[in-house]
CSV table of C-alpha atoms in Angstrom, one decimal:
chain,number,residue,atom,x,y,z
A,1,MET,CA,75.7,65.4,79.6
A,2,GLY,CA,78.1,63.6,81.9
A,3,LEU,CA,78.5,66.7,84.0
A,4,GLY,CA,74.8,67.1,84.2
A,5,LEU,CA,74.3,63.5,85.3
A,6,GLY,CA,77.0,63.8,87.9
A,7,THR,CA,75.4,67.0,89.3
A,8,TYR,CA,72.0,65.3,89.4
A,9,TRP,CA,73.2,62.2,91.3
A,10,THR,CA,75.2,64.3,93.7
A,11,ALA,CA,72.1,66.4,94.4
A,12,ARG,CA,70.0,63.3,94.8
A,13,LEU,CA,72.5,61.7,97.2
A,14,THR,CA,72.8,65.0,99.2
A,15,TRP,CA,69.0,65.2,99.6
A,16,ALA,CA,68.7,61.5,100.5
A,17,ASP,CA,71.4,61.9,103.1
A,18,HIS,CA,69.6,65.0,104.6
A,19,LEU,CA,66.3,63.0,104.8
A,20,SER,CA,68.0,60.1,106.4
A,21,ARG,CA,69.1,62.2,109.4
A,22,SER,CA,65.5,63.4,110.0
A,23,VAL,CA,63.7,62.6,113.2
A,24,GLU,CA,60.7,61.6,111.1
A,25,LEU,CA,60.5,57.9,110.1
A,26,SER,CA,58.7,58.8,106.9
A,27,ALA,CA,61.6,61.0,105.8
A,28,ARG,CA,64.0,58.2,106.3
A,29,ARG,CA,61.8,55.9,104.3
A,30,ASN,CA,61.9,58.5,101.5
A,31,ALA,CA,65.7,58.6,101.7
A,32,VAL,CA,66.1,55.0,100.8
A,33,ARG,CA,63.6,55.3,98.0
A,34,ILE,CA,65.7,58.2,96.5
A,35,PHE,CA,69.1,56.6,97.1
A,36,PRO,CA,69.1,53.0,98.4
A,37,SER,CA,72.5,52.7,100.1
A,38,ALA,CA,73.6,50.5,103.0
A,39,THR,CA,74.2,53.6,105.2
A,40,LEU,CA,70.8,55.0,104.6
A,41,TYR,CA,69.1,51.6,105.3
A,42,GLU,CA,71.1,51.4,108.5
A,43,ARG,CA,69.8,54.8,109.6
A,44,LEU,CA,66.2,53.7,108.7
A,45,ALA,CA,66.7,50.6,110.8
A,46,GLU,CA,67.9,52.7,113.7
A,47,LYS,CA,64.8,54.9,113.6
A,48,LEU,CA,62.5,51.9,113.3
A,49,GLU,CA,64.1,50.3,116.4
A,50,GLU,CA,63.6,53.6,118.3
A,51,SER,CA,59.9,53.7,117.4
A,52,GLY,CA,59.3,50.0,118.3
A,53,GLY,CA,59.4,48.7,114.7
A,54,ASP,CA,61.3,45.7,113.3
A,55,PRO,CA,64.7,46.9,112.0
A,56,ILE,CA,65.9,43.5,110.7
A,57,PRO,CA,64.6,43.7,107.1
A,58,ASP,CA,66.3,47.0,106.5
A,59,LEU,CA,69.5,45.8,108.2
A,60,GLU,CA,69.4,42.8,105.9
A,61,ARG,CA,69.1,45.2,102.9
A,62,ALA,CA,72.2,47.1,104.2
A,63,VAL,CA,74.1,43.8,104.4
A,64,ALA,CA,73.0,42.8,100.9
A,65,LEU,CA,74.2,46.1,99.5
A,66,GLU,CA,77.6,45.8,101.3
A,67,PRO,CA,78.1,42.2,102.2
A,68,GLU,CA,81.8,42.7,103.1
A,69,ASN,CA,81.1,45.3,105.7
A,70,ALA,CA,81.6,43.7,109.1
A,71,ALA,CA,79.8,46.6,111.0
A,72,TRP,CA,76.5,45.9,109.2
A,73,ARG,CA,76.9,42.2,110.0
A,74,ILE,CA,77.5,42.9,113.6
A,75,ARG,CA,74.5,45.2,113.9
A,76,LEU,CA,72.3,42.6,112.2
A,77,GLY,CA,73.6,39.7,114.3
A,78,LEU,CA,73.0,41.5,117.6
A,79,ARG,CA,69.5,42.6,116.6
A,80,ALA,CA,68.6,39.1,115.3
A,81,GLU,CA,69.6,37.6,118.6
A,82,LEU,CA,67.3,40.0,120.4
A,83,ALA,CA,64.5,38.9,118.1
A,84,GLY,CA,65.2,35.3,118.9
A,85,ASP,CA,66.5,34.4,115.4
A,86,TYR,CA,69.6,32.7,116.6
A,87,ASP,CA,70.5,31.2,113.2
A,88,LEU,CA,70.6,34.6,111.5
A,89,ALA,CA,72.5,36.1,114.5
A,90,GLU,CA,75.1,33.4,114.6
A,91,ARG,CA,75.6,33.4,110.8
A,92,ASN,CA,76.2,37.2,110.7
A,93,LEU,CA,78.4,37.4,113.7
A,94,LEU,CA,80.6,34.6,112.4
A,95,LYS,CA,80.8,36.3,109.0
A,96,ALA,CA,81.8,39.6,110.8
A,97,ALA,CA,84.6,37.8,112.5
A,98,ASP,CA,85.7,36.3,109.2
A,99,LEU,CA,85.7,39.8,107.6
A,100,SER,CA,87.4,41.7,110.4
A,101,ARG,CA,90.7,40.9,112.2
A,102,LEU,CA,89.7,43.1,115.2
A,103,TYR,CA,88.7,42.3,118.7
A,104,GLN,CA,85.1,43.4,118.7
A,105,PRO,CA,83.5,40.7,116.5
A,106,ARG,CA,85.3,38.0,118.5
A,107,TYR,CA,84.3,39.4,121.8
A,108,LEU,CA,80.7,39.6,120.6
A,109,LEU,CA,80.8,36.0,119.5
A,110,ALA,CA,82.1,35.0,122.9
A,111,GLN,CA,79.3,37.0,124.5
A,112,TYR,CA,76.8,35.3,122.1
A,113,TYR,CA,77.9,31.8,123.0
A,114,PHE,CA,78.0,32.7,126.7
A,115,ARG,CA,74.4,33.7,126.5
A,116,ARG,CA,73.7,30.4,124.7
A,117,GLN,CA,75.7,28.5,127.4
A,118,ASN,CA,77.8,26.9,124.7
A,119,ALA,CA,81.0,26.4,126.6
A,120,ASP,CA,83.1,24.9,123.8
A,121,HIS,CA,82.3,27.7,121.3
A,122,PHE,CA,82.6,30.3,124.1
A,123,GLN,CA,86.2,29.2,124.9
A,124,GLU,CA,87.1,29.1,121.2
A,125,TRP,CA,86.0,32.7,120.6
A,126,ALA,CA,87.3,33.9,124.0
A,127,ARG,CA,90.8,32.7,123.1
A,128,ALA,CA,90.4,34.4,119.7
A,129,ALA,CA,89.4,37.6,121.3
A,130,PHE,CA,92.3,37.6,123.8
A,131,ALA,CA,94.7,37.1,120.9
A,132,THR,CA,93.5,40.3,119.2
A,133,ALA,CA,92.5,42.3,122.4
A,134,TYR,CA,93.7,45.8,123.3
A,135,GLY,CA,92.7,48.0,126.2
A,136,ASP,CA,90.5,46.8,129.0
A,137,ILE,CA,89.5,43.1,128.8
A,138,ALA,CA,87.9,42.9,132.2
A,139,PRO,CA,84.4,42.2,130.8
A,140,LEU,CA,85.6,39.2,128.9
A,141,LEU,CA,87.6,37.9,131.8
A,142,ASP,CA,84.5,38.2,134.0
A,143,LEU,CA,82.5,36.2,131.4
A,144,CYS,CA,85.2,33.5,131.5
A,145,TRP,CA,85.0,33.3,135.3
A,146,ARG,CA,81.2,33.2,135.4
A,147,LEU,CA,81.1,30.3,132.9
A,148,ARG,CA,84.1,28.5,134.2
A,149,PRO,CA,85.4,29.6,137.6
A,150,ASP,CA,88.6,27.6,137.2
A,151,ALA,CA,91.7,29.8,138.0
A,152,GLU,CA,94.2,27.3,136.6
A,153,TRP,CA,92.4,27.1,133.3
A,154,LEU,CA,92.0,30.9,133.1
A,155,GLY,CA,95.6,31.5,133.7
A,156,ARG,CA,96.5,29.2,130.8
A,157,GLN,CA,94.4,31.3,128.4
A,158,ALA,CA,96.7,34.4,128.7
A,159,PRO,CA,98.1,35.0,125.2
A,160,SER,CA,101.9,34.6,124.9
A,161,GLY,CA,103.9,37.5,123.7
A,162,ARG,CA,101.3,40.0,124.8
A,163,PRO,CA,102.3,41.2,128.3
A,164,GLU,CA,99.9,44.1,128.4
A,165,ILE,CA,97.0,41.6,128.1
A,166,ALA,CA,98.6,38.8,130.2
A,167,GLY,CA,99.0,41.4,133.0
A,168,GLN,CA,95.3,41.9,133.1
A,169,PHE,CA,94.8,38.1,133.5
A,170,LEU,CA,97.3,38.2,136.4
A,171,LEU,CA,95.5,41.0,138.2
A,172,PHE,CA,92.1,39.4,137.6
A,173,LEU,CA,93.2,36.2,139.4
A,174,ALA,CA,95.1,38.1,142.2
A,175,ARG,CA,92.1,40.2,143.0
A,176,ARG,CA,90.1,37.1,143.5
A,177,HIS,CA,92.7,35.6,145.8
A,178,GLN,CA,93.9,33.2,143.2
A,179,THR,CA,97.6,34.1,143.5
A,180,ASP,CA,98.8,30.4,143.4
A,181,ALA,CA,97.0,29.9,140.1
A,182,GLY,CA,98.6,33.0,138.7
A,183,ARG,CA,102.1,32.2,139.8
A,184,ALA,CA,103.3,30.5,136.6
A,185,LEU,CA,101.9,33.4,134.6
A,186,ALA,CA,103.6,35.9,136.9
A,187,VAL,CA,107.0,34.2,136.6
A,188,THR,CA,106.7,34.3,132.8
A,189,LEU,CA,105.7,38.0,132.8
A,190,ALA,CA,108.4,39.0,135.3
A,191,GLY,CA,111.0,37.2,133.1
A,192,GLU,CA,110.3,39.5,130.2
A,193,ALA,CA,108.7,42.5,132.0
A,194,ARG,CA,109.0,46.0,130.7
A,195,ARG,CA,108.7,49.1,132.8
A,196,GLU,CA,105.0,49.5,131.8
A,197,ASP,CA,104.3,45.9,133.2
A,198,LEU,CA,105.7,46.9,136.7
A,199,PRO,CA,102.4,48.2,138.3
A,200,ALA,CA,100.6,44.9,137.6
A,201,LEU,CA,103.5,42.7,138.9
A,202,LEU,CA,103.9,44.9,142.0
A,203,GLU,CA,100.2,44.6,142.7
A,204,TYR,CA,100.4,40.8,142.3
A,205,CYS,CA,103.2,40.8,144.8
A,206,THR,CA,101.1,42.8,147.2
A,207,ARG,CA,98.1,40.5,146.8
A,208,CYS,CA,100.4,37.5,147.4
A,209,LEU,CA,101.5,39.0,150.7
A,210,ASP,CA,98.0,39.9,151.7
A,211,ASP,CA,97.0,36.2,151.0
A,212,GLY,CA,100.0,34.8,152.9
A,213,ASN,CA,101.7,33.6,149.7
A,214,ALA,CA,105.2,34.9,150.6
A,215,ALA,CA,107.2,32.5,148.4
A,216,ALA,CA,105.5,33.7,145.2
A,217,ALA,CA,105.9,37.3,146.2
A,218,VAL,CA,109.7,36.9,146.9
A,219,ASP,CA,110.2,35.1,143.6
A,220,ILE,CA,108.5,37.9,141.5
A,221,TRP,CA,110.1,40.7,143.5
A,222,ASN,CA,113.6,39.2,143.0
A,223,ALA,CA,112.9,38.7,139.3
A,224,LEU,CA,112.0,42.4,138.9
A,225,CYS,CA,115.2,43.4,140.8
A,226,ALA,CA,117.2,41.2,138.5
A,227,ARG,CA,115.8,42.9,135.5
A,228,ARG,CA,116.7,46.3,137.0
A,229,LEU,CA,113.1,47.3,137.0
A,230,LEU,CA,113.4,48.0,140.8
A,231,PRO,CA,116.3,49.9,142.3
A,232,ASP,CA,116.7,47.3,145.1
A,233,GLY,CA,118.7,44.2,145.7
A,234,ALA,CA,117.3,40.7,145.8
A,235,LEU,CA,115.7,39.5,149.0
A,236,ASP,CA,117.3,36.4,150.7
A,237,PRO,CA,116.3,36.0,154.3
A,238,GLN,CA,118.7,33.0,154.7
A,239,ARG,CA,121.6,35.4,154.1
A,240,GLY,CA,120.0,38.2,156.2
A,241,GLU,CA,118.8,40.2,153.2
A,242,SER,CA,115.3,41.1,154.4
A,243,LEU,CA,114.8,44.8,154.5
A,244,THR,CA,114.1,46.8,151.3
A,245,ASN,CA,115.1,50.4,150.9
A,246,ALA,CA,116.4,50.4,154.5
A,247,GLY,CA,117.8,53.9,154.3
A,248,PHE,CA,115.1,55.5,152.2
A,249,GLU,CA,117.6,55.7,149.3
A,250,HIS,CA,114.7,56.1,146.9
A,251,ALA,CA,111.0,57.1,147.0
A,252,PRO,CA,109.1,54.2,148.5
A,253,ALA,CA,106.9,52.2,146.0
A,254,ASP,CA,104.1,51.9,148.6
A,255,ALA,CA,103.7,48.3,147.4
A,256,ALA,CA,105.0,44.7,147.8
A,257,PHE,CA,108.2,44.7,149.9
A,258,ASP,CA,108.9,48.4,149.8
A,259,TRP,CA,107.9,50.9,152.5
A,260,ARG,CA,104.3,52.0,152.6
A,261,LEU,CA,104.1,55.5,154.0
A,262,GLU,CA,100.9,56.3,155.8
A,263,ARG,CA,98.8,58.8,154.0
A,264,ALA,CA,97.0,60.9,156.6
A,265,PRO,CA,96.3,64.6,157.0
A,266,TRP,CA,98.4,64.9,160.1
A,267,LEU,CA,101.6,63.5,158.4
A,268,ARG,CA,103.9,64.8,155.8
A,269,PHE,CA,107.0,63.1,154.4
A,270,ALA,CA,110.1,64.7,152.8
A,271,PRO,CA,113.2,62.6,151.7
A,272,PHE,CA,116.7,64.0,152.3
A,273,PRO,CA,120.1,62.6,151.6
A,274,GLY,CA,120.5,60.0,154.4
A,275,GLY,CA,116.9,59.4,155.4
A,276,MET,CA,113.4,60.7,155.6
A,277,ARG,CA,111.8,63.6,157.5
A,278,VAL,CA,108.4,63.2,159.0
A,279,THR,CA,106.4,66.2,160.0
A,280,PHE,CA,103.5,65.9,162.5
A,281,SER,CA,100.7,68.4,162.5
A,282,GLY,CA,100.0,68.0,166.3
A,283,ASN,CA,96.5,66.7,165.4
A,284,GLN,CA,97.5,63.1,165.1
A,285,PRO,CA,96.0,60.4,167.4
A,286,GLU,CA,97.9,59.5,170.5
A,287,SER,CA,99.1,56.4,168.7
A,288,CYS,CA,99.2,56.2,164.9
A,289,LEU,CA,101.0,54.4,162.1
A,290,VAL,CA,103.8,56.2,160.2
A,291,ALA,CA,105.2,53.6,157.9
A,292,SER,CA,105.1,49.8,157.3
A,293,GLN,CA,107.0,47.1,155.4
A,294,TYR,CA,106.5,43.4,154.7
A,295,VAL,CA,109.7,41.6,155.4
A,296,PRO,CA,110.7,38.0,154.5
A,297,VAL,CA,112.3,36.3,157.5
A,298,VAL,CA,113.4,32.8,158.7
A,299,PRO,CA,110.7,31.4,161.0
A,300,GLY,CA,112.1,30.6,164.5
A,301,THR,CA,115.0,33.0,164.1
A,302,ARG,CA,115.6,35.9,166.5
A,303,TYR,CA,115.9,39.4,165.1
A,304,ARG,CA,117.0,42.8,166.3
A,305,LEU,CA,115.2,45.8,164.9
A,306,ARG,CA,116.2,49.4,165.3
A,307,LEU,CA,116.0,52.9,163.8
A,308,VAL,CA,119.2,54.4,162.5
A,309,SER,CA,120.1,57.8,163.9
A,310,PRO,CA,119.8,60.6,161.4
A,311,PRO,CA,122.8,62.7,160.4
A,312,PRO,CA,124.0,65.3,162.9
A,313,GLY,CA,121.8,68.4,163.0
A,314,GLU,CA,118.6,66.5,162.1
A,315,PRO,CA,115.9,66.2,164.8
A,316,SER,CA,115.8,62.8,166.4
A,317,ALA,CA,112.8,60.5,166.3
A,318,GLU,CA,112.5,59.4,169.9
A,319,ALA,CA,108.7,59.5,169.7
A,320,LEU,CA,108.7,56.7,167.2
A,321,ASP,CA,108.6,53.0,168.0
A,322,TRP,CA,108.1,49.6,166.4
A,323,ARG,CA,105.4,47.0,166.3
A,324,VAL,CA,105.7,43.6,164.6
A,325,TYR,CA,102.9,41.5,163.2
A,326,ASP,CA,102.8,38.0,161.7
A,327,SER,CA,101.4,37.0,158.3
A,328,SER,CA,97.9,36.7,159.7
A,329,GLY,CA,98.0,40.1,161.4
A,330,ARG,CA,98.6,38.9,165.0
A,331,PRO,CA,101.0,41.0,167.1
A,332,VAL,CA,104.4,39.5,167.7
A,333,ALA,CA,106.0,39.8,171.1
A,334,ILE,CA,108.9,42.2,171.2
A,335,GLU,CA,111.5,42.9,173.8
A,336,PRO,CA,112.8,46.5,174.3
A,337,SER,CA,116.5,47.2,174.9
A,338,ALA,CA,118.4,50.1,176.5
A,339,ASP,CA,119.6,51.2,173.1
A,340,ARG,CA,115.9,51.5,171.9
A,341,SER,CA,116.3,48.5,169.6
A,342,ARG,CA,113.6,45.8,169.7
A,343,THR,CA,114.1,42.0,169.5
A,344,PHE,CA,111.6,39.4,168.4
A,345,THR,CA,111.4,35.8,167.2
A,346,ALA,CA,109.9,35.4,163.7
A,347,PRO,CA,106.8,33.2,163.9
A,348,THR,CA,106.2,33.0,160.1
A,349,GLU,CA,108.1,33.4,156.8
A,350,VAL,CA,106.9,37.0,156.5
A,351,VAL,CA,106.3,39.6,159.2
A,352,ARG,CA,105.1,43.2,158.8
A,353,LEU,CA,107.0,45.9,160.6
A,354,HIS,CA,105.0,49.0,161.7
A,355,LEU,CA,106.8,52.2,162.6
A,356,ILE,CA,104.4,54.0,164.9
A,357,TYR,CA,104.1,57.3,166.7
A,358,GLN,CA,103.2,56.9,170.4
A,359,ARG,CA,102.6,59.9,172.6
A,360,PRO,CA,104.8,59.6,175.6
A,361,ILE,CA,102.9,59.6,178.9
A,362,GLY,CA,102.8,63.1,180.4
A,363,SER,CA,103.8,64.8,177.1
A,364,MET,CA,101.9,66.9,174.6
A,365,ARG,CA,101.3,65.4,171.1
A,366,LEU,CA,104.3,65.9,168.9
A,367,GLU,CA,104.0,68.9,166.6
A,368,GLY,CA,107.0,69.4,164.3
A,369,THR,CA,109.5,67.4,162.3
A,370,VAL,CA,111.6,64.3,163.2
A,371,ALA,CA,114.2,62.6,161.0
A,372,ILE,CA,114.7,58.9,160.3
A,373,GLY,CA,118.1,57.8,159.2
A,374,GLY,CA,116.7,54.4,158.1
A,375,ALA,CA,116.1,51.0,159.7
A,376,ARG,CA,118.2,47.9,160.5
A,377,LEU,CA,117.0,44.4,160.9
A,378,GLU,CA,119.7,41.9,162.0
A,379,ARG,CA,119.7,38.3,162.8
A,380,GLU,CA,121.0,37.6,166.2
A,381,ARG,CA,123.8,35.1,166.3
């Protein structure tokens, strides 16, 4: 008899499950009559919603059958809010957050209170969501900014001990030109940074330089060097330590204080022991950028800038020259010398060096390879 009952109920459940997947609303109604389970009521509610009906009663039945299931609570809460039943929506979303330790119900509560313009409850649940977050939190950060565009406040919401989340806070602020507000957070992150945190911190440094916030960029860069996350030494313009990766000892980071190699179809770069080879296609403009670097300097100090000759046997780079720009992008006056060095007086605490190709008057465009042994930037005594 027991075996027969088991077979009967298995067949009944199988048939109800089959009906609940039908495209016909009537079939799904029959499914819950045959076997009234939370899953089948949820499928019926889904079909009712598709056909313009009211899914809330059937979602409530699903919740009644499985009151500890956070997923049903979330679905009911969201649908109740759409229907304007805010008490039912809030009650079920709160219960879902109580039942689940995950990010989603906390994020959905933050969304709910954002839509209700309830700042206190929004901030409470935003903090709870950040504490359990994983992956991309940009949508929640955007809600925070829209409700309270206060960079200092937002920076303080970053959860401690979770650098993968705090790094997203830092980039969110930096991309909105709030690098000052993110400085304390950046210092904390840099002090405990792992290799996977490096891209966010390098982008923060780059954004600081773009915003003219040189001091913050130097602090973070030096902290990363101290932790051996970068292969370079600390920058200290007062002691003449201004250039990074001067001899192209390692592949440029294309960020912060390292070289940025110009990516263009007429240029190709190849490192070699002792420098960098640059190959020109012959189709480059008469004047074009080859590489650039932000450099911290001492304002009012006179500097001499030159290219280092490549090792013997390597093609020289006589067609390359320097341009210097201040922190706002204005050209800095430079004076040429017989030895092809260039001198200038630093007008700001950071300058940008541009290594350029300039077609010599009366010559064809360069087609072929030149070699750079590195660069030198020296304070004049």
